[in-house]
PDB file of C-alpha atoms in Angstrom:
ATOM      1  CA  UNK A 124     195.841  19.753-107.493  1.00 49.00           C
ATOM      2  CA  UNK A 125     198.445  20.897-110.240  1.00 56.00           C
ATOM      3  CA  UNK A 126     200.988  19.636-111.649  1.00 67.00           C
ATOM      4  CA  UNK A 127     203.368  20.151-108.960  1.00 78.00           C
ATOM      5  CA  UNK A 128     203.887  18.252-106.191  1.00 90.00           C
ATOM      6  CA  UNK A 129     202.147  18.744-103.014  1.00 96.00           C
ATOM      7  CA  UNK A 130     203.747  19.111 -99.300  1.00 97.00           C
ATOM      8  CA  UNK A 131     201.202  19.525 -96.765  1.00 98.00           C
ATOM      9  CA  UNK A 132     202.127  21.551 -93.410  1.00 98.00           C
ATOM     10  CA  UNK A 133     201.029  21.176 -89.595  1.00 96.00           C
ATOM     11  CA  UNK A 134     202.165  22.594 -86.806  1.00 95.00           C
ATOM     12  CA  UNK A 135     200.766  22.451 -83.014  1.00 92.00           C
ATOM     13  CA  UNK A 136     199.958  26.028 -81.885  1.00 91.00           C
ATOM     14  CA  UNK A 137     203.313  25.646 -79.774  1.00 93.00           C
ATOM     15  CA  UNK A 138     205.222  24.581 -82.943  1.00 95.00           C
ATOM     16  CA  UNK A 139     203.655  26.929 -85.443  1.00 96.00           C
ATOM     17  CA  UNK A 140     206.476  29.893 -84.983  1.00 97.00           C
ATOM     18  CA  UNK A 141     208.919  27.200 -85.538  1.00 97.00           C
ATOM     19  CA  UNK A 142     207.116  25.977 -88.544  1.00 98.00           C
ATOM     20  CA  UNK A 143     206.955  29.517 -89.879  1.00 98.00           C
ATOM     21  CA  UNK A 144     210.891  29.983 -89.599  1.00 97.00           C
ATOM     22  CA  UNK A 145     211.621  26.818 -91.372  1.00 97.00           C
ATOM     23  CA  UNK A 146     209.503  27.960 -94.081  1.00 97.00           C
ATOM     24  CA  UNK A 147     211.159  31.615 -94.646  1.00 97.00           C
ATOM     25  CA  UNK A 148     214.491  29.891 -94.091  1.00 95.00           C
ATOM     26  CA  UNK A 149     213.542  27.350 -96.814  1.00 95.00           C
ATOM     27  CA  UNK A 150     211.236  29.166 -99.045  1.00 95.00           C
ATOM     28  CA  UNK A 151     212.974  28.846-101.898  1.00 94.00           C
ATOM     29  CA  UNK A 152     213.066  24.975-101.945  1.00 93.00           C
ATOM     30  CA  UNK A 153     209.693  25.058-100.933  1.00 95.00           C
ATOM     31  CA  UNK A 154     208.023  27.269-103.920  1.00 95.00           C
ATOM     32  CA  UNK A 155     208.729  23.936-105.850  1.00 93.00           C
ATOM     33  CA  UNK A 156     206.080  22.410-104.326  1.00 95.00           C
ATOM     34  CA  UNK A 157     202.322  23.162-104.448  1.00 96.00           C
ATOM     35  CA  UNK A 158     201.765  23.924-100.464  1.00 98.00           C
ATOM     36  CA  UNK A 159     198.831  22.801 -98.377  1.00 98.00           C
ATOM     37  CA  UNK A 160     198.497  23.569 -94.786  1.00 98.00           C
ATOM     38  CA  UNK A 161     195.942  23.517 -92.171  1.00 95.00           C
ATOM     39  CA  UNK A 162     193.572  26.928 -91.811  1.00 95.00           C
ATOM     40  CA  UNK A 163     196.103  28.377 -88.546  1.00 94.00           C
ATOM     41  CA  UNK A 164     199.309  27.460 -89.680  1.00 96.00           C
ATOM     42  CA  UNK A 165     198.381  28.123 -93.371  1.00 97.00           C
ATOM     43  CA  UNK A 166     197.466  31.912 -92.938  1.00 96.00           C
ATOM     44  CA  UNK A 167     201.039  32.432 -90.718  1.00 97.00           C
ATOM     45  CA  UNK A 168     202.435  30.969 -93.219  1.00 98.00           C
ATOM     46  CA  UNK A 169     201.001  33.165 -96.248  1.00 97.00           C
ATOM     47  CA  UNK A 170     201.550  35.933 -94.110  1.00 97.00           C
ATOM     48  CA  UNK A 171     205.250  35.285 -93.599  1.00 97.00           C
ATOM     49  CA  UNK A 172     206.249  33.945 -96.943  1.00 97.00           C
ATOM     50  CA  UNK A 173     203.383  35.669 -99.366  1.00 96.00           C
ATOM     51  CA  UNK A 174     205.212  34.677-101.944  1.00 96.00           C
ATOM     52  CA  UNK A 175     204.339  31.220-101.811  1.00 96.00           C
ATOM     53  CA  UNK A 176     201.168  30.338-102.072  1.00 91.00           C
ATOM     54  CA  UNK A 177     198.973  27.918 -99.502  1.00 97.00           C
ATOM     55  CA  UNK A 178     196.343  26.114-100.103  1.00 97.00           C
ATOM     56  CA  UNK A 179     194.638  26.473 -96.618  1.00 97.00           C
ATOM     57  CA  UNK A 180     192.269  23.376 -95.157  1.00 97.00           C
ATOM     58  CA  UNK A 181     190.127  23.639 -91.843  1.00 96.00           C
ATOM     59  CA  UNK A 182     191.661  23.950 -88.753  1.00 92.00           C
ATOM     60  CA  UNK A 183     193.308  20.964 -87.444  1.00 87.00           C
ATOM     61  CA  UNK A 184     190.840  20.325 -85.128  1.00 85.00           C
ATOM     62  CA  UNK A 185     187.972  21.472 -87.087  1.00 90.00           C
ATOM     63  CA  UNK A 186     188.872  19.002 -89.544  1.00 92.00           C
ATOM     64  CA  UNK A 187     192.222  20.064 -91.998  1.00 93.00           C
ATOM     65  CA  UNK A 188     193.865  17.018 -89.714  1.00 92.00           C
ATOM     66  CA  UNK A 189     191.168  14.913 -92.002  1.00 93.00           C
ATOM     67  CA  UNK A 190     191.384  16.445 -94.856  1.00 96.00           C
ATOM     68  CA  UNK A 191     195.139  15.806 -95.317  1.00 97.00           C
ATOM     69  CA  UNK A 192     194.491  12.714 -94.482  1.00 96.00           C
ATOM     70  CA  UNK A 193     192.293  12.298 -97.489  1.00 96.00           C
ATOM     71  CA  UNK A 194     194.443  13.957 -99.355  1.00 97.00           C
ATOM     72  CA  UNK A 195     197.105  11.462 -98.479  1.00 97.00           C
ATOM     73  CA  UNK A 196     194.911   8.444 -99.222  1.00 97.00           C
ATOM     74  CA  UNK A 197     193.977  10.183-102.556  1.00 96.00           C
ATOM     75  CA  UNK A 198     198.041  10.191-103.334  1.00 96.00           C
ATOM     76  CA  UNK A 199     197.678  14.003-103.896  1.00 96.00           C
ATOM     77  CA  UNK A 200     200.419  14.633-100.693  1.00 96.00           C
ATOM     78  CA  UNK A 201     204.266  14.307-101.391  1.00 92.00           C
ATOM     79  CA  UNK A 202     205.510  14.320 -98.258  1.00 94.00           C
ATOM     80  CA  UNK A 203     203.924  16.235 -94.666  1.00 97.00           C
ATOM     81  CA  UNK A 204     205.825  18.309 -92.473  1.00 97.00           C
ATOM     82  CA  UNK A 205     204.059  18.516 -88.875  1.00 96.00           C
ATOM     83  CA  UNK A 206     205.437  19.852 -86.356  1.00 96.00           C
ATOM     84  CA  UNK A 207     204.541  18.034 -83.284  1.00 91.00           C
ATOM     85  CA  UNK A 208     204.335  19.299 -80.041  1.00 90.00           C
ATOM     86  CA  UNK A 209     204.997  16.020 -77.736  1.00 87.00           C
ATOM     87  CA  UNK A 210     204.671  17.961 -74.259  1.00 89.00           C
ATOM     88  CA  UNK A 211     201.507  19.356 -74.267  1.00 83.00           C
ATOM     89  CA  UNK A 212     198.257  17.732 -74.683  1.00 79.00           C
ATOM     90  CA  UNK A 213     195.798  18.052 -77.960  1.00 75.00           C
ATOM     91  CA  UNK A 214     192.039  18.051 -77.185  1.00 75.00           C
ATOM     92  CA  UNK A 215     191.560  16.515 -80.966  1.00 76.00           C
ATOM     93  CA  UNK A 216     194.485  13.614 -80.542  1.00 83.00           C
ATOM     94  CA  UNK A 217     192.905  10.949 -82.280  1.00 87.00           C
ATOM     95  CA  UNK A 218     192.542  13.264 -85.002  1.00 85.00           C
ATOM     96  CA  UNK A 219     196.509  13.682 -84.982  1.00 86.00           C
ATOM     97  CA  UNK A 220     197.548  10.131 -84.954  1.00 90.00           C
ATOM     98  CA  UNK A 221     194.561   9.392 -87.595  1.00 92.00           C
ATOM     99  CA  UNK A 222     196.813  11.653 -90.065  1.00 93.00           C
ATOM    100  CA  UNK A 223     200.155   9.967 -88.864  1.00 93.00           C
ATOM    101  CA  UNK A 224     198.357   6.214 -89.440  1.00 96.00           C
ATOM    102  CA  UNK A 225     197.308   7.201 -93.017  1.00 96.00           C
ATOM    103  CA  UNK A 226     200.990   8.475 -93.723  1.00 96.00           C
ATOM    104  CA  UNK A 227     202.570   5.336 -92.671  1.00 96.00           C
ATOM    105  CA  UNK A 228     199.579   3.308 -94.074  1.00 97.00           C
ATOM    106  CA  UNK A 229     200.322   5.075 -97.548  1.00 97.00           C
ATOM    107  CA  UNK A 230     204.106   4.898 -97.008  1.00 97.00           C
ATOM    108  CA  UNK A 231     203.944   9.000 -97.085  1.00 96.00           C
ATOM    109  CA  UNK A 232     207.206  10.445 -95.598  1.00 96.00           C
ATOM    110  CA  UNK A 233     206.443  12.212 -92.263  1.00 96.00           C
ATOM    111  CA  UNK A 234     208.687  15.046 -90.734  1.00 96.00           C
ATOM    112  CA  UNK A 235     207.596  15.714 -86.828  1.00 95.00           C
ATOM    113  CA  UNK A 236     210.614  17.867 -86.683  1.00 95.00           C
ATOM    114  CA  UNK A 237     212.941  20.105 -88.244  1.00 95.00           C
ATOM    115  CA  UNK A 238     215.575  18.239 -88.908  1.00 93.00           C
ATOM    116  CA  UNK A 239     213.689  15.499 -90.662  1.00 95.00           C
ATOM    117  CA  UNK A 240     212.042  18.041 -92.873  1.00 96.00           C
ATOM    118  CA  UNK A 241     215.366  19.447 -93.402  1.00 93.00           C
ATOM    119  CA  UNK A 242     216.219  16.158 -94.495  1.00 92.00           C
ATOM    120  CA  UNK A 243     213.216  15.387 -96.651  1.00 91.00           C
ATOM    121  CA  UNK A 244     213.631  18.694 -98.166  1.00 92.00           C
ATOM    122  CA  UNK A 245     216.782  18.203 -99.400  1.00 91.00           C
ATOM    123  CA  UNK A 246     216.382  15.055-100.519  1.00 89.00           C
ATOM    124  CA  UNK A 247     213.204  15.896-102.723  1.00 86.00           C
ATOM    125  CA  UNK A 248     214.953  18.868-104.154  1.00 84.00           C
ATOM    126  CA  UNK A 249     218.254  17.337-105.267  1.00 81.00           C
ATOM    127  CA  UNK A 250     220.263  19.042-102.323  1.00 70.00           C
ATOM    128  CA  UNK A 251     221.972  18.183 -99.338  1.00 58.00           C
ATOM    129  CA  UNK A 252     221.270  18.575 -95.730  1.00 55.00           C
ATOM    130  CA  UNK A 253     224.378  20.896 -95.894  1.00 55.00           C
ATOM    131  CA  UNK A 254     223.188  23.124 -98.664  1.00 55.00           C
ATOM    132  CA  UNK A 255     219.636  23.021 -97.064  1.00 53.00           C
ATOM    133  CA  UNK A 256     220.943  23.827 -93.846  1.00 55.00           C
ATOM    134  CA  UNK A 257     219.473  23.263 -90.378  1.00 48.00           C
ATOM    135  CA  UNK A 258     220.804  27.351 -90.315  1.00 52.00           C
ATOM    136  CA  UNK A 259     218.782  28.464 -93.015  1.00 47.00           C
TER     137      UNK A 259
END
């Protein structure tokens, strides 16, 4: 990867919309990272914000879950953003919390919500969660 640093981003299909808003709310934060994202969420994402550019994987269950994983485990991953979708049930699972054991295995900061990536976001960019608000 470059010489920025890399976020990668997930989302559940019922989380994706909500992963696409945080990103046009926080784009400009965001365009000081080098972005990878799973194949789904990566294309809405390019299509909302196509000024930032994404680095799209597989499909999470065709395999991007993995290949952050090894991405993470090769220290090329900052910090992930994944938005998790705890009520409905993912046919590829184990692939899911193989992704969240390498992040906490690597001690890679995890954001399953928007608020903790609003959080991590700030914190990574020299703001505050005020000035990178929950609002946009």
């Amino acid at each position: 990867m470059g010489g920025k640093r890399c976020v990668a981003l997930v989302a559940h299909d019922q989380k994706k919309d909500d992963l696409v808003d945080f990103v046009t709310d926080h784009r400009e934060q965001l365009s000081r990272f080098e972005l990878v994202a799973t194949g789904t969420t990566g294309g809405r994402v390019n299509e909302a914000c196509p000024e930032l550019s994404v680095r799209r994987l597989k499909s999470g269950p065709l395999g991007g879950d993995q290949q952050i994983g090894a991405m993470i485990a090769n220290g090329e991953i900052e910090f992930v953003i994944f938005f998790v979708d705890p009520l409905t049930p993912m046919p590829h699972d184990v692939d899911v919390k193989a992704l969240m054991r390498l992040a906490i295995v690597y001690d890679i900061a995890l954001a399953l919500n928007r608020s903790t990536a609003l959080f991590l976001l700030a914190s990574l960019t020299g703001g505050t969660a005020q000035e990178v608000s929950i609002d946009g």
